[in-house]
XYZ file of C-alpha atoms in Angstrom:
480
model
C -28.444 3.148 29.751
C -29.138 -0.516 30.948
C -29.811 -2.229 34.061
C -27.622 -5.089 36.157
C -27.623 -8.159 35.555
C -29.161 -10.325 36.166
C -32.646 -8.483 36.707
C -32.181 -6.280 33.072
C -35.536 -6.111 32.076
C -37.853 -4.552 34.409
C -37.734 -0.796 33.969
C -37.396 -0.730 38.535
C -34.069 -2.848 38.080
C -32.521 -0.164 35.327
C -33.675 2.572 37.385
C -33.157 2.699 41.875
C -35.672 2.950 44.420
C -34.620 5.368 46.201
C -37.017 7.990 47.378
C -37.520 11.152 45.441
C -36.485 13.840 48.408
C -35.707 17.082 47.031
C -35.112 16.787 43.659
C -39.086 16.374 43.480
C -39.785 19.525 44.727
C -36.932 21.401 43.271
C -38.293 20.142 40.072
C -41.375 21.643 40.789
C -40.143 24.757 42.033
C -38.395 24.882 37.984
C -41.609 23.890 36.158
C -43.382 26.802 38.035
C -40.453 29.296 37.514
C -40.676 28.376 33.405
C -44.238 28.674 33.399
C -43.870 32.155 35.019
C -41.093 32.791 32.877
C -41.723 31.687 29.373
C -39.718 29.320 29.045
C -37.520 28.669 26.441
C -37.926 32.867 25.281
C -34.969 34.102 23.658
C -33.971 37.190 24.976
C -30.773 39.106 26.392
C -30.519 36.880 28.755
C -30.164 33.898 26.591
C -33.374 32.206 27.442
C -34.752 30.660 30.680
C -33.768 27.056 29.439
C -34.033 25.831 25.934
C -37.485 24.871 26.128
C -37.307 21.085 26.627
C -40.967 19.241 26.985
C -39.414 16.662 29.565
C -36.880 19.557 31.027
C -38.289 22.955 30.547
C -35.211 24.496 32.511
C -32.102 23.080 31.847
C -29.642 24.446 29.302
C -29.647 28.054 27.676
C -30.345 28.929 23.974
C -28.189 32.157 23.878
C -25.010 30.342 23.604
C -23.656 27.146 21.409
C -20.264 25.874 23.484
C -17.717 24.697 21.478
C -15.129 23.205 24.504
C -14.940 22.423 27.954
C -11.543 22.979 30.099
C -12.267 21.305 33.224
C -9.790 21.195 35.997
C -11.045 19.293 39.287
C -8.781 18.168 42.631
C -10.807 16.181 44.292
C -10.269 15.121 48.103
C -11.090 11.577 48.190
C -10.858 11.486 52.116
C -12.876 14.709 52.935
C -15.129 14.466 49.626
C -14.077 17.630 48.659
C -13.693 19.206 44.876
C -12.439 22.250 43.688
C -12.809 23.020 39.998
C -12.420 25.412 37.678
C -14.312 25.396 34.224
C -13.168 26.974 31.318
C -15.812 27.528 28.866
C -15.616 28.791 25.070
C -18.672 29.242 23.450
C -20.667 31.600 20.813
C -23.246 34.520 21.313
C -26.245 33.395 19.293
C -28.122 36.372 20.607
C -26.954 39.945 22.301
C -25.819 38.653 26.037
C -26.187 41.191 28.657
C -26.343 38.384 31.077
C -26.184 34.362 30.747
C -27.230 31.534 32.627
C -25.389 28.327 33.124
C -26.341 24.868 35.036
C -25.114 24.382 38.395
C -26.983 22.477 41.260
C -25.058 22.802 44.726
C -21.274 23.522 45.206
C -19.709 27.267 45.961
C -18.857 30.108 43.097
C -15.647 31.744 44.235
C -15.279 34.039 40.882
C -16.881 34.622 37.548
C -15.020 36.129 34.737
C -15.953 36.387 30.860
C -13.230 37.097 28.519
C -10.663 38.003 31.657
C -12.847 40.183 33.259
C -14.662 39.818 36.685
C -18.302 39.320 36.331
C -20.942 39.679 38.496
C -23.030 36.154 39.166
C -26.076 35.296 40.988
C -27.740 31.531 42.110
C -30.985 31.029 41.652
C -32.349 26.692 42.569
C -29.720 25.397 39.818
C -28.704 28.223 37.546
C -25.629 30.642 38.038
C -26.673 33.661 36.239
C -23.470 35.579 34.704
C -23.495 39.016 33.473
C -20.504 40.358 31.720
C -18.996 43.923 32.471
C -20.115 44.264 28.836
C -22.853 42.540 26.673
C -21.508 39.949 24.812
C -22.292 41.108 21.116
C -24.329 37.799 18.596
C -21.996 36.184 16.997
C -18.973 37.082 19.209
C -16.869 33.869 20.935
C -16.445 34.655 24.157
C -14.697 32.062 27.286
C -16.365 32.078 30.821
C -14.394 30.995 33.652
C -15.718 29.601 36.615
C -13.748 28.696 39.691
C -15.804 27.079 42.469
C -15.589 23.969 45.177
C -17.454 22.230 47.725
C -18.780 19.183 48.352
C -20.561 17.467 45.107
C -23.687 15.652 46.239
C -25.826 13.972 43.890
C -29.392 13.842 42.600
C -32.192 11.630 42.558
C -33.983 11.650 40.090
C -38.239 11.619 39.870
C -38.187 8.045 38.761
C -36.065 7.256 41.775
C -32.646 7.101 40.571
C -29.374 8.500 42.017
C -27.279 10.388 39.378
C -24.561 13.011 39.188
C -21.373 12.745 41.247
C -22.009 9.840 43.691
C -19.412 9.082 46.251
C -17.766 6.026 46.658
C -16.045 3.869 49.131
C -12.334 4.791 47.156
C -13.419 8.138 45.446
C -16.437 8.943 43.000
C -18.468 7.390 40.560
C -19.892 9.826 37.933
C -22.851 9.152 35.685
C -25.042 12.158 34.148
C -28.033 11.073 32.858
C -30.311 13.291 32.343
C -29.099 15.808 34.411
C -26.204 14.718 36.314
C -23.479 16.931 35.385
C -24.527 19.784 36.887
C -23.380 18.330 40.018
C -20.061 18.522 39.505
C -19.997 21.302 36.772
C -21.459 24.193 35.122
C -22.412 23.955 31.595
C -25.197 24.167 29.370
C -26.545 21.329 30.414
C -29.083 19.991 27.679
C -27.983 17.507 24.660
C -28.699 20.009 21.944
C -25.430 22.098 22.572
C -22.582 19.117 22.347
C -19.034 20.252 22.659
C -15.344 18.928 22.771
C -13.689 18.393 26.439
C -10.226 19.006 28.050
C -9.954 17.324 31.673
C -7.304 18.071 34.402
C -7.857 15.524 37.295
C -5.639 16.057 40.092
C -6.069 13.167 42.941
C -4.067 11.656 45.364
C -1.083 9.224 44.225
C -2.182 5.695 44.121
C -5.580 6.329 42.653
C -6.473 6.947 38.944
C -9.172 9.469 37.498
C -10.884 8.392 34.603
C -12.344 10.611 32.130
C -13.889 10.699 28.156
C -11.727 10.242 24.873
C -7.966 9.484 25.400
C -5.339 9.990 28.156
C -2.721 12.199 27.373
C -0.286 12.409 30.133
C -0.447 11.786 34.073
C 2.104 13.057 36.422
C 2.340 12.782 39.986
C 4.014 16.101 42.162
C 3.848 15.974 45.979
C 2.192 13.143 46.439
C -0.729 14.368 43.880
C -1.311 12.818 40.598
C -2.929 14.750 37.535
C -4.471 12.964 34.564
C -5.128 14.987 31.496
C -7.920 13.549 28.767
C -8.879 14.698 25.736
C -12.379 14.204 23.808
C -12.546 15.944 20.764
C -15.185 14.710 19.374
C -18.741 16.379 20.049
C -20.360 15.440 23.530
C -23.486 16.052 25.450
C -23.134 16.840 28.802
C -25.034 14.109 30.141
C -21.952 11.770 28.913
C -19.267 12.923 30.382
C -17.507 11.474 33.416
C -14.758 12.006 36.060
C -14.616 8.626 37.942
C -12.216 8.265 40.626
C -11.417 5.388 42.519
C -8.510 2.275 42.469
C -8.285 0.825 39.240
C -6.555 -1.783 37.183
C -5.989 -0.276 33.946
C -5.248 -2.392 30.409
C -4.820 -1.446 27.384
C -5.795 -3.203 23.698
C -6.637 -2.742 20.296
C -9.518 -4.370 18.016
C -8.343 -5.641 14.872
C -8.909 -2.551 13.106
C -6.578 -0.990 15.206
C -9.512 1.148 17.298
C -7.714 1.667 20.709
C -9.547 0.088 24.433
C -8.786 1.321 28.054
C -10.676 -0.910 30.257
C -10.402 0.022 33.831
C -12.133 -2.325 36.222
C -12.220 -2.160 40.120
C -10.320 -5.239 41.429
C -13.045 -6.648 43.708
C -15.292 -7.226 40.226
C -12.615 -8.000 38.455
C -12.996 -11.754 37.765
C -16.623 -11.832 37.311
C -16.107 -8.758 34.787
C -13.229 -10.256 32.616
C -16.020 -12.511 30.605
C -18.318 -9.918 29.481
C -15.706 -7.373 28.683
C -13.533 -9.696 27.249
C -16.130 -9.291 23.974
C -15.763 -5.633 23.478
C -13.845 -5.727 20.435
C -15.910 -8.639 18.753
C -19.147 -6.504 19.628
C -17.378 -3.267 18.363
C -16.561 -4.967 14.951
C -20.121 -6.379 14.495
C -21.877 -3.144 15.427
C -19.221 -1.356 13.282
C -20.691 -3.464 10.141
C -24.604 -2.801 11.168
C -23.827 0.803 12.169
C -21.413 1.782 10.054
C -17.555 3.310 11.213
C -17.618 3.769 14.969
C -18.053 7.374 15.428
C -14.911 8.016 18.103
C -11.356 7.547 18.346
C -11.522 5.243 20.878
C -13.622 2.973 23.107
C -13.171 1.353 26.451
C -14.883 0.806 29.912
C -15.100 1.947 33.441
C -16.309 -1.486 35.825
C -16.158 0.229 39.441
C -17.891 -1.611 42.538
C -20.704 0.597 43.839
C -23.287 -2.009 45.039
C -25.556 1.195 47.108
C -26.602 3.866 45.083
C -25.938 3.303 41.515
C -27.940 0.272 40.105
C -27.924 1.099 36.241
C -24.928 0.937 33.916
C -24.821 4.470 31.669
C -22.997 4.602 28.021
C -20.426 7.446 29.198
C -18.718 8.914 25.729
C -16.420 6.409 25.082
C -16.262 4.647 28.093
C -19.516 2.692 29.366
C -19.862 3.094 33.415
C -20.880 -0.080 35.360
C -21.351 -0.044 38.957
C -20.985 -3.802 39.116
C -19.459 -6.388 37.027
C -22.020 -6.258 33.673
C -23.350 -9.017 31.801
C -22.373 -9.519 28.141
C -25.809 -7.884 26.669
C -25.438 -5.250 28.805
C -21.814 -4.384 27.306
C -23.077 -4.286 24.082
C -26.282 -2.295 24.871
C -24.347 0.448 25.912
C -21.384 0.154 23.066
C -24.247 0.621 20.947
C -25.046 3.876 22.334
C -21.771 5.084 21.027
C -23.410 5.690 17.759
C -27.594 5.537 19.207
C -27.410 8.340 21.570
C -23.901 9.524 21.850
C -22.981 10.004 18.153
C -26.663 10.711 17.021
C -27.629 12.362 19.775
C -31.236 13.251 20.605
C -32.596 17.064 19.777
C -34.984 16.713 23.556
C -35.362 14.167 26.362
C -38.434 13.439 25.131
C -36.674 11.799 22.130
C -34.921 9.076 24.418
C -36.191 6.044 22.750
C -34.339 6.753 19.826
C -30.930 6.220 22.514
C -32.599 2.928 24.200
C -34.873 1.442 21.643
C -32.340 1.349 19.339
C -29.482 0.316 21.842
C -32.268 -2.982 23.095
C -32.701 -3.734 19.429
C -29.159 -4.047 19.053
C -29.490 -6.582 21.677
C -32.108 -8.248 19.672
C -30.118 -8.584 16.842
C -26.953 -9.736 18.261
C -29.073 -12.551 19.911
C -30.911 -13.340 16.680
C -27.045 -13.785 14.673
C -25.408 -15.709 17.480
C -27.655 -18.558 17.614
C -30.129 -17.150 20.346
C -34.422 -16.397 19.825
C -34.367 -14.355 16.606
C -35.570 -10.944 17.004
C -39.382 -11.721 15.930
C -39.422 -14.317 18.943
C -38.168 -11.773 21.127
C -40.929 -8.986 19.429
C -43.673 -11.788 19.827
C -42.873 -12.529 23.460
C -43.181 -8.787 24.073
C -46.438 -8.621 22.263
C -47.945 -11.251 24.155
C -47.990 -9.486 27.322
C -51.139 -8.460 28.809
C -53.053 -4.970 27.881
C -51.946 -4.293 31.556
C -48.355 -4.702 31.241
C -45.988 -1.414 31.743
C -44.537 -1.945 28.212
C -48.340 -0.692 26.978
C -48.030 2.006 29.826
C -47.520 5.344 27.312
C -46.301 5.705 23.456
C -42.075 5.853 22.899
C -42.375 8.847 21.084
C -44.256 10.740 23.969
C -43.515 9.812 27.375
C -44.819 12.392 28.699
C -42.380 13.311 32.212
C -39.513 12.784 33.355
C -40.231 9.948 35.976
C -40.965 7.955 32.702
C -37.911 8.878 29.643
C -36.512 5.270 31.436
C -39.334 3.287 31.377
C -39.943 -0.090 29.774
C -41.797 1.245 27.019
C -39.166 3.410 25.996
C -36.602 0.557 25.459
C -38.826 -2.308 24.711
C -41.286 -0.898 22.586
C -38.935 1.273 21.097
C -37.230 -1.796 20.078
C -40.802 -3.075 19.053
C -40.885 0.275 16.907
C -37.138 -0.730 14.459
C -39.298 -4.384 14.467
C -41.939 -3.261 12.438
C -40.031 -1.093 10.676
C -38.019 -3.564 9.515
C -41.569 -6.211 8.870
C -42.594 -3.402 6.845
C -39.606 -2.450 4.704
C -37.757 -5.696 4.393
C -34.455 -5.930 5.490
C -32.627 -4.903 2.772
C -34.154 -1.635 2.987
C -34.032 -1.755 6.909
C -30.729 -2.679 7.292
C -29.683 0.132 5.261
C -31.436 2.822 7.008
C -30.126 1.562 10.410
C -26.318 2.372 9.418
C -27.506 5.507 7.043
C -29.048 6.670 9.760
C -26.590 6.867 12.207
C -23.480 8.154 8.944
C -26.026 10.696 7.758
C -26.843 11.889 11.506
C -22.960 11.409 12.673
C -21.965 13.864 15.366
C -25.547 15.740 15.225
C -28.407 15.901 17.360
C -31.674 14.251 15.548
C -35.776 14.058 16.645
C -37.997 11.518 16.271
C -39.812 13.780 12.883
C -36.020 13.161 11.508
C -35.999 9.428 11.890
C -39.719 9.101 9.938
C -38.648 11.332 7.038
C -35.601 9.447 7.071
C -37.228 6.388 6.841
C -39.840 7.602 4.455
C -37.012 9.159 2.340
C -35.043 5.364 1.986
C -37.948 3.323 1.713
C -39.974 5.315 -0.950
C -43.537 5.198 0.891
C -45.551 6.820 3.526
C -44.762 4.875 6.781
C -46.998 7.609 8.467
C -49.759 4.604 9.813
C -46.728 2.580 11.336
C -45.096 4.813 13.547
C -48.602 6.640 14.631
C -49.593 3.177 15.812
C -46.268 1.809 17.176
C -44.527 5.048 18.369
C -47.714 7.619 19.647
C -50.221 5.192 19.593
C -51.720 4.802 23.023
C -51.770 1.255 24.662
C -51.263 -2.003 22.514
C -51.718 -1.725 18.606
C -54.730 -4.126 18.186
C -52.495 -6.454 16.020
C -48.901 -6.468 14.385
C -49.234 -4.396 11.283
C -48.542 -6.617 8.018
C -45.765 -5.853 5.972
C-alpha cells in the first residue's frame, strides 16, 4: 500500500481522515465476543477466527480454501450487487457448523455440497451448518447466493476500504479487511486460494478483476467478463473494479503480459509513471528474483473522495488518482513483498511495506538519486518525537497502527541495517532468496530472522531486537 502523490510520506496522506463511525464499535463489539469466546479455539465449529493479534476475529481455522467462483452483476445506476460465491475448500477439523466473513449485504441460500444449509448472521460472520458434519479431511464446496447494496468500511486508522462506490461504478480495495464487503470468504491472509470471476455489468463499462481475462461477452445489453487467477491469493488482494476504462495491452521484454486500464480523466497525467512498469518489473525481477505471477498490469480509476491510498491488488496495483513513478514501483514490489510472500498475521505487515519502501530506496540509490544510506540517515535524524519512533515494526500493537510510518519507514530502516551488517553480497542474496524460498507461502517475522541468520552464518539476534521490537530510537546505528 502507498499514499498519493505528491504528499507520500506522512503515514495521514497513505491512510484518510475520515471518521471512524461504526466500524469502531463493531470492532469492539468482535474483540469482546473473542475474549468471551476463546478466540482462535479449534473446535467443531472451526474456530471463532484464527486467532490474529491485530484481528482476533476474522477468518476461520477449520477450513483451508483452495478456489473462489465468484459471480457478481452489479447495478451501476442503483448500486446494487447480486453474487453468488462458490467456495471449495478442506475440513481440517470435524465441521458440524462453519463460519465465513461477511459484513452487510443479504443471504438468500446456503448450500454445502448441493444441499440446503441452515445459516445464521452474527456482526460479520455467516455461520453455516451442513445437513451433515463435514468429516476432517473431506473437500467440501459452499455456495452462497446473496445481494444488496455493498457499502464499505472505515477502518480504525480512518481509512475507507472494501467496495467503495464511484461516480461510473465501484472501486474495490481490501486491505485489511475489505473483502468482506462484497464477499464471503475466509477472510485472513493465512488461507490464500486461486479465483474464478464472472462480472456481469452493463454494456459500455468494463469490470476489472485479478490474473488474466479470459473472455467477455455482451447479451441484452449486459456484458460479462470472466478472469482467472490461479495463482495463490489472500483475500485482502483481490478486486472487482468497475467503472469506464481505456484498456491497453503490452508485453515486457521477457514476454510477461500488462493490462493497464486507466480512467480517461487521469489519463495524461498517468501515462508517465505507468509508462515504467516494465523497466521497474525487469529491475525488481533481477533483485527479487522471477516475478511470482503470470501477469502484471494496473487499474488508474479517478476517485478523488474516499479512497486516498493506492493498494498492490494481485496483479493489478489500484490507484485512485493518477500515481507517481515511486509509487508504481512500491506497489509492483508488493507482487513478490506481500502478495507472493505473504504475511502469516497483520501484525507482520512491515514485512509487505518495509520491504516495498526499501525497494523505493534502492531504485533511487541505482538511478542516480540519494543512495539508500542518505535516505536511512535523513530518517534517523528525526527527532525522538517523530511518529517514525512511535512503536517497534515488528509489534504494532492495533490495528489503527499496521499503516503507520514506522511500519514502512523503519521497516525499511530494518533491510538497512541488515544490509550494514551483512554486506551486500550477503544482503542482496537474502533479499531474492527470501522471496524464491518463501514463493507462494505465507511467512512471519521469526521466519525472516532465521532466514537471515541461516544465510549470513551469525546471530543477528541484537539487530533486529533493537531495530524491529526495540522501543523508540536505537541510541545509535549499530556498526557493521
Amino acid at each position: 500500500m502507498e499514499g498519493p502523490s505528491p504528499a507520500r510520506s506522512p503515514a495521514a496522506a497513505r491512510r484518510g481522515a475520515a471518521p471512524l463511525g461504526a466500524l469502531l464499535a463493531l470492532l469492539s463489539c468482535l474483540a469482546l465476543s473473542a475474549c468471551a469466546s476463546g478466540s482462535g479455539r479449534t473446535t467443531a465449529t472451526g474456530a471463532d477466527g484464527v486467532g490474529d493479534p491485530i484481528f482476533p476475529r476474522l477468518g476461520n481455522r477449520g477450513y483451508d480454501v483452495g478456489h473462489y467462483a465468484l459471480r457478481l452483476d452489479y447495478d451501476v445506476e442503483r448500486r446494487r450487487l447480486d453474487g453468488t460465491a462458490g467456495i471449495t475448500a478442506t475440513a481440517t477439523a470435524e465441521l458440524r457448523s462453519f463460519s465465513l466473513d461477511l459484513a452487510g449485504l443479504t443471504v438468500r441460500e446456503v448450500t454445502v455440497d448441493g444441499r440446503r444449509a441452515t445459516a445464521r448472521r452474527t456482526t460479520d460472520k455467516l455461520v453455516v451448518r451442513p445437513q451433515s458434519p463435514v468429516r476432517k479431511g473431506a473437500v467440501f464446496r459452499t455456495t452462497v447466493d446473496y445481494d444488496g447494496t455493498p457499502r464499505a468500511l472505515v477502518d480504525p486508522d480512518g481509512s475507507t476500504e472494501g467496495w467503495v462506490p464511484t461516480d461510473d461504478g465501484a472501486l474495490v480495495v481490501g486491505e485489511p479487511t475489505g473483502s468482506m464487503t462484497w464477499f464471503p470468504g475466509n477472510n485472513h491472509p493465512s488461507d490464500k486460494a486461486a479465483y474464478d470471476f464472472a462480472i456481469t455489468v452493463p454494456e459500455g463499462w468494463t469490470a476489472l478483476a485479478n490474473g488474466e481475462l479470459r473472455d467477455s461477452r455482451t447479451r441484452a445489453g449486459r456484458t460479462t467478463f470472466r478472469w482467472h487467477s490461479g495463482e495463490p491469493m489472500a483475500g485482502y488482494l483481490a478486486t472487482a473494479t468497475i467503472g469506464k476504462f481505456e484498456v491497453t495491452r503490452s508485453t515486457t521484454r521477457s514476454g510477461l503480459p500488462l493490462l493497464v486500464a486507466v480512467d480517461p480523466r487521469v489519463a495524461k497525467r498517468s501515462a508517465g509513471p505507468l509508462s515504467g512498469m516494465a523497466e521497474m518489473l525487469e529491475w525488481e525481477s533481477g533483485l527479487f528474483g522471477p516475478y511470482p505471477f503470470s501477469s502484471a498490469g494496473a487499474i488508474v480509476d479517478h476517485e478523488p473522495g474516499d479512497v486516498d491510498y493506492a493498494l498492490e491488488v494481485q496483479t493489478k496495483p489500484v490507484y485512485p488518482d493518477a500515481p507517481d513513478r515511486l509509487t508504481v514501483l512500491h506497489e509492483l514490489a508488493h507482487q513478490w513483498f506481500g502478495n507472493s510472500v505473504t504475511p502469516k498475521t497483520w501484525r507482520d505487515m512491515w514485512l509487505n511495506e518495509g520491504f516495498a519502501t526499501y525497494a523505493e530506496w534502492l531504485w533511487t540509490e541505482q538511478h542516480g538519486g540519494d543512495s539508500a544510506q542518505r535516505t536511512f540517515d535523513r530518517t534517523y535524524a528525526k527527532g525522538e518525537d517523530d511518529p517514525v519512533w512511535e512503536f517497534p515494526p515488528g509489534d504494532p500493537g492495533t490495528a489503527e497502527n499496521i499503516s503507520d510510518d514506522p511500519v514502512y519507514e523503519r521497516g525499511a530502516m530494518v533491510l538497512h541495517e541488515l544490509r550494514r551488517t551483512v554486506g551486500d553480497r550477503t544482503f542482496f542474496r537474502i533479499l531474492k532468496g527470501w522471496a524464491t524460498t518463501y514463493r507462494h507461502r505465507n511467512a512471519d517475522s521469526r521466519d525472516f530472522i532465521a532466514y537471515c541468520e541461516k544465510e549470513a552464518g551469525r546471530d543477528l539476534g541484537g539487530l533486529f531486537a533493537a531495530w524491529l521490537y526495540g522501543e523508540g530510537r536505537p541510541a545509535r546505528a549499530s556498526s557493521p
